[in-house]
Tab-separated table of C-alpha atoms in Angstrom:
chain	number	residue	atom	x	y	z
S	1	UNK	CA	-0.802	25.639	49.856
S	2	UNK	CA	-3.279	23.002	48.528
S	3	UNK	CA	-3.992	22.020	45.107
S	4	UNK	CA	-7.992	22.159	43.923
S	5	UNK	CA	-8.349	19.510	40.541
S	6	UNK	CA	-11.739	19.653	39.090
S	7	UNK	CA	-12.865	16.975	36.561
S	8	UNK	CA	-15.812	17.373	34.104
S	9	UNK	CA	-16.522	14.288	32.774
S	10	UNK	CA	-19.661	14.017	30.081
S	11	UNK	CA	-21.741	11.147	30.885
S	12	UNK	CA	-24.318	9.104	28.798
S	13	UNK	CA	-26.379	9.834	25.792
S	14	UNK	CA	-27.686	13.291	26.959
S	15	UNK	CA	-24.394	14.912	28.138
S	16	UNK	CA	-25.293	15.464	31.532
S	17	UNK	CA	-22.012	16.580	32.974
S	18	UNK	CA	-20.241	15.266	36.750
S	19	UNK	CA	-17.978	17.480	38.176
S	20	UNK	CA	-15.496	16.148	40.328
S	21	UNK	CA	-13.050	17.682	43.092
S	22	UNK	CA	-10.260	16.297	44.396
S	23	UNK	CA	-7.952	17.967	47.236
S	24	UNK	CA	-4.576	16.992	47.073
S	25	UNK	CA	-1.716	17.540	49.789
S	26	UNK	CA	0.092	20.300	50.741
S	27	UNK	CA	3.170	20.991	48.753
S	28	UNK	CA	4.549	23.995	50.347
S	29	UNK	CA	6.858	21.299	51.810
S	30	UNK	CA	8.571	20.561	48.209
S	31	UNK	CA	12.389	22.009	47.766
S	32	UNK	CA	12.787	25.250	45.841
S	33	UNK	CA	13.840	24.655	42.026
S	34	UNK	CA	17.672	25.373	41.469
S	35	UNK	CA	18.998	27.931	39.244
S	36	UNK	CA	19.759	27.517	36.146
S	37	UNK	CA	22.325	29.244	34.387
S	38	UNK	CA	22.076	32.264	32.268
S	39	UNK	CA	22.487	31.670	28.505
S	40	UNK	CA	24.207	34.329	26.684
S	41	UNK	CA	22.214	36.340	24.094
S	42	UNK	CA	22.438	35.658	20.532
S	43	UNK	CA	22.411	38.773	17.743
S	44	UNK	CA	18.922	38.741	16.261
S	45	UNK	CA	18.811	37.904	12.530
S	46	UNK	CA	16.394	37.939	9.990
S	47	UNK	CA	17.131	34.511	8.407
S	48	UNK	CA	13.469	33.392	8.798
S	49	UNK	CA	12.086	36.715	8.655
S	50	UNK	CA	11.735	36.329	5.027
S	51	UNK	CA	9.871	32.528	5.066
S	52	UNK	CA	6.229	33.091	4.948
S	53	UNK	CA	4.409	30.803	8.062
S	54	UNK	CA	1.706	28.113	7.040
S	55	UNK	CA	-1.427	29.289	7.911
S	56	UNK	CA	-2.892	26.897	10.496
S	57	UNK	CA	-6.516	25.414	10.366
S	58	UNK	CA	-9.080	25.781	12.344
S	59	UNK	CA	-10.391	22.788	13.875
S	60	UNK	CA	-13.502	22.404	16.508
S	61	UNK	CA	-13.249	23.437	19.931
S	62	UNK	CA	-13.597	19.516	21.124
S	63	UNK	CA	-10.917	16.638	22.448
S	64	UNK	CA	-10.487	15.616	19.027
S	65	UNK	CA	-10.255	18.992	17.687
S	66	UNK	CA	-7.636	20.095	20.227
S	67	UNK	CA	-5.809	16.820	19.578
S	68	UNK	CA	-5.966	17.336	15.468
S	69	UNK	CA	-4.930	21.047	16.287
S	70	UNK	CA	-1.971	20.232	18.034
S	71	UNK	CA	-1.135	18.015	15.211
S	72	UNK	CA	-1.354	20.139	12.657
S	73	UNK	CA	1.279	23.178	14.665
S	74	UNK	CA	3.982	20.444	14.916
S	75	UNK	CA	3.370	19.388	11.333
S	76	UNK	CA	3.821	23.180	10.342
S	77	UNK	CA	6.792	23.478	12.569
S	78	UNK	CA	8.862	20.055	11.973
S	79	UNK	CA	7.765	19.972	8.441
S	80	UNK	CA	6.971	16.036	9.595
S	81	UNK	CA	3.459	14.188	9.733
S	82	UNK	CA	3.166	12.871	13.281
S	83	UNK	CA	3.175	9.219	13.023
S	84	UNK	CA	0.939	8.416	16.339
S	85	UNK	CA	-2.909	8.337	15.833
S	86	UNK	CA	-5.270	10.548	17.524
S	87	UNK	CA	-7.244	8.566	20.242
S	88	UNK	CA	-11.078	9.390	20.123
S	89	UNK	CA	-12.688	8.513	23.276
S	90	UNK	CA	-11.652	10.179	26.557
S	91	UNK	CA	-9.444	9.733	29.366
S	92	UNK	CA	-10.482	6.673	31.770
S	93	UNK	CA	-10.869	6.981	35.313
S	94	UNK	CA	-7.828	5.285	36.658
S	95	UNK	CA	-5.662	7.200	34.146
S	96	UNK	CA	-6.574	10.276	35.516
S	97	UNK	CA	-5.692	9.584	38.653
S	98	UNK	CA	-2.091	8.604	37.967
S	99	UNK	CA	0.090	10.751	35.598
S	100	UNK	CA	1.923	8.009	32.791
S	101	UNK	CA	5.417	8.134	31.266
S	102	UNK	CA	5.230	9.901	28.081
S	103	UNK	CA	5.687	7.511	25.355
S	104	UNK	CA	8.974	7.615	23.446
S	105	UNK	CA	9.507	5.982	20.015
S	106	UNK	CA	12.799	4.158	19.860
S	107	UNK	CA	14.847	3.946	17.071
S	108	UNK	CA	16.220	0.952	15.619
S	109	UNK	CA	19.753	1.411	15.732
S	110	UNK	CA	20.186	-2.885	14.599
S	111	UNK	CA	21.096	-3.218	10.417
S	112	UNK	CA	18.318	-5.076	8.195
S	113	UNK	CA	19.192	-8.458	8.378
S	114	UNK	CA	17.748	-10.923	5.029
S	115	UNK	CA	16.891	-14.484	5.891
S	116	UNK	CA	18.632	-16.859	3.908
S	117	UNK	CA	17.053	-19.071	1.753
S	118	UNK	CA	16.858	-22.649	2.531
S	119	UNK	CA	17.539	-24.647	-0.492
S	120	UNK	CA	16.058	-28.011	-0.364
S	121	UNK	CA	17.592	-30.845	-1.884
S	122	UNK	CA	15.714	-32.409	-5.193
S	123	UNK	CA	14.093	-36.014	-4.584
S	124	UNK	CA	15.497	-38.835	-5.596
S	125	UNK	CA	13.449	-40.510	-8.123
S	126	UNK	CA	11.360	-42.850	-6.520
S	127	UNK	CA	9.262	-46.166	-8.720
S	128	UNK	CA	6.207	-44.639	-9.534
S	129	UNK	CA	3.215	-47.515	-8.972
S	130	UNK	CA	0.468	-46.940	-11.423
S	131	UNK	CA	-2.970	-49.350	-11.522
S	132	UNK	CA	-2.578	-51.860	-14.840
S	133	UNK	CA	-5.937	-51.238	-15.595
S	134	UNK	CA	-5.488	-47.083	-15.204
S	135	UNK	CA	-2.371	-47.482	-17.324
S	136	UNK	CA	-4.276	-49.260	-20.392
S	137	UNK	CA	-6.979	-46.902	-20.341
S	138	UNK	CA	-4.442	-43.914	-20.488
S	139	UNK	CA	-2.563	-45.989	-23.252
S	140	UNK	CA	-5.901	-46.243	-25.185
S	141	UNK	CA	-6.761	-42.621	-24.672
S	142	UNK	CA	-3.398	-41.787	-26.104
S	143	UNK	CA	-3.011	-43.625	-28.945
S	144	UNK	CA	-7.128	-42.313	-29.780
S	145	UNK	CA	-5.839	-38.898	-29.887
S	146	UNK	CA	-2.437	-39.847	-31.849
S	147	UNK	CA	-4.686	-41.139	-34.698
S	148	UNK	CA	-7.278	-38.128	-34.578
S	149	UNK	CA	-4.060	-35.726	-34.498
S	150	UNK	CA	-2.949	-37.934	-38.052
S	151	UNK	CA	-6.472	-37.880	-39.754
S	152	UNK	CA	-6.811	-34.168	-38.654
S	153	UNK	CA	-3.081	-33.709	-40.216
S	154	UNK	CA	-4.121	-35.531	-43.398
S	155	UNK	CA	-7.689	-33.374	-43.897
S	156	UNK	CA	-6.016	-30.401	-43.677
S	157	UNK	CA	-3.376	-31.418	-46.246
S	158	UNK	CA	-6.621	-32.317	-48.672
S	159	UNK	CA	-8.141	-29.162	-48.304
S	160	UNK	CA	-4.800	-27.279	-48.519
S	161	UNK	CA	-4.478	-29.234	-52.081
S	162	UNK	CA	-8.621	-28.181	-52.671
S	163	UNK	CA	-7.770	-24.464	-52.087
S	164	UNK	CA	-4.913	-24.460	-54.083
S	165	UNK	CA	-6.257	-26.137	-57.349
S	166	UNK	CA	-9.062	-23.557	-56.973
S	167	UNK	CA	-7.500	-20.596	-56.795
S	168	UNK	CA	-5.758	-21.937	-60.028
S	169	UNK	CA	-8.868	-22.514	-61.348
S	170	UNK	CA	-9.927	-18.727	-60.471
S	171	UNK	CA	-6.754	-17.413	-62.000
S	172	UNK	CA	-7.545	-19.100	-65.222
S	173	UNK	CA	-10.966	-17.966	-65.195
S	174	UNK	CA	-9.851	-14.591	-64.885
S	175	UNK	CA	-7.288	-14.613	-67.285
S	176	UNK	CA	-10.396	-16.345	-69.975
S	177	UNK	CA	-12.391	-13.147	-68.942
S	178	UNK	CA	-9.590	-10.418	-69.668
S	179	UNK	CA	-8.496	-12.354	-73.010
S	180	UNK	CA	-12.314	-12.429	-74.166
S	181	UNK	CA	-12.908	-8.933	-72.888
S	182	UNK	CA	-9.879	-7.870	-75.092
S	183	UNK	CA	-11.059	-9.532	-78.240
S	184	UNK	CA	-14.560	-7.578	-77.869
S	185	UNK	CA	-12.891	-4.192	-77.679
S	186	UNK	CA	-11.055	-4.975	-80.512
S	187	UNK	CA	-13.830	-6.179	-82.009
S	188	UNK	CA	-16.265	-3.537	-81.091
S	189	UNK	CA	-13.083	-0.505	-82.348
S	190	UNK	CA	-12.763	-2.619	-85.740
S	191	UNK	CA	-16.853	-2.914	-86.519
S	192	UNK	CA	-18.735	-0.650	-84.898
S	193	UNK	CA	-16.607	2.240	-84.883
S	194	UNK	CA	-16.504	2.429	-88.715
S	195	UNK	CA	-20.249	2.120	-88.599
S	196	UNK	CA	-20.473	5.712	-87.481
């Protein structure tokens, strides 16, 4: 018995498509598979009966459709998102010639281990060499804005003392106005009132 593989491979901008056949070896020569033992039959139930099955999409009839497809079933079986991503170009050459191990994901069976902090010692205090001439200036700059921080202290105190004898002076304005504005309503009920 001899195996016939055919390969359609899509070439180029225009799609012109290659076919390909390769003759393999005879394998009526292989061993017959053993046996395998007969399981025994379980009662049926209707314990998913009842679960209503996701409806599947529909996806294009293309590698990438196939491969989204597939997907998508053992999402709706496992309930899980498959974490490998879908590969978009095609098959090369050499890899289909020769079949590859499936790939399995390995779990990591080790603990989480934390990296311990490195505490690093303080420096010792060291003499500090500052430039005379970068030390007066600083000095100068210093004392400059000490003085400025005094005069602005000092103006503020000035026109905290202005506002204050002001609003005094409003309050006693006011309280001229209401005592003159009661002496004309008593004036103006006493005279002009009779007048009428």
């Amino acid at each position: 018995m001899y195996l016939k593989v055919i390969f359609t491979k899509e070439m180029g901008l225009f799609n012109k498509k290659v076919k390909e056949e390769v003759e393999t070896e005879d394998i009526s020569g292989l061993p017959e598979l053993p046996q395998l033992p007969e399981l025994p039959e379980f009662e049926d139930t209707d314990e998913y009966s009842n679960e209503k099955l996701a409806q599947l999409p529909s996806f294009p009839d293309s590698n990438i459709g196939r491969k989204f497809s597939q997907n998508s079933i053992k999402e709706a079986v496992t309930g899980k998102k498959e974490d490998e991503e879908v590969e978009t170009d095609e098959f090369a050459e050499n890899e289909m010639q020769t079949m590859r191990k499936p790939r399995i994901k390995e779990e990591l069976k080790k603990s989480p281990s934390f990296s311990q902090v490195s505490r690093t010692k303080p420096k010792e205090a060291e003499p500090l060499f500052i430039r005379i001439d970068k030390f007066e200036e600083g000095s100068h700059k210093f004392e400059e804005v000490k003085r400025k921080t005094a005069e602005i202290e000092k103006m503020f105190a000035n026109l905290k003392n202005i506002k204050e004898n002001e609003d005094k002076e409003l309050k006693s304005f006011e309280e001229e106005i209401r005592q003159i504005k009661e002496k004309i309503e008593i004036i103006d009920n006493n005279v002009f009132s009779k007048i009428e």
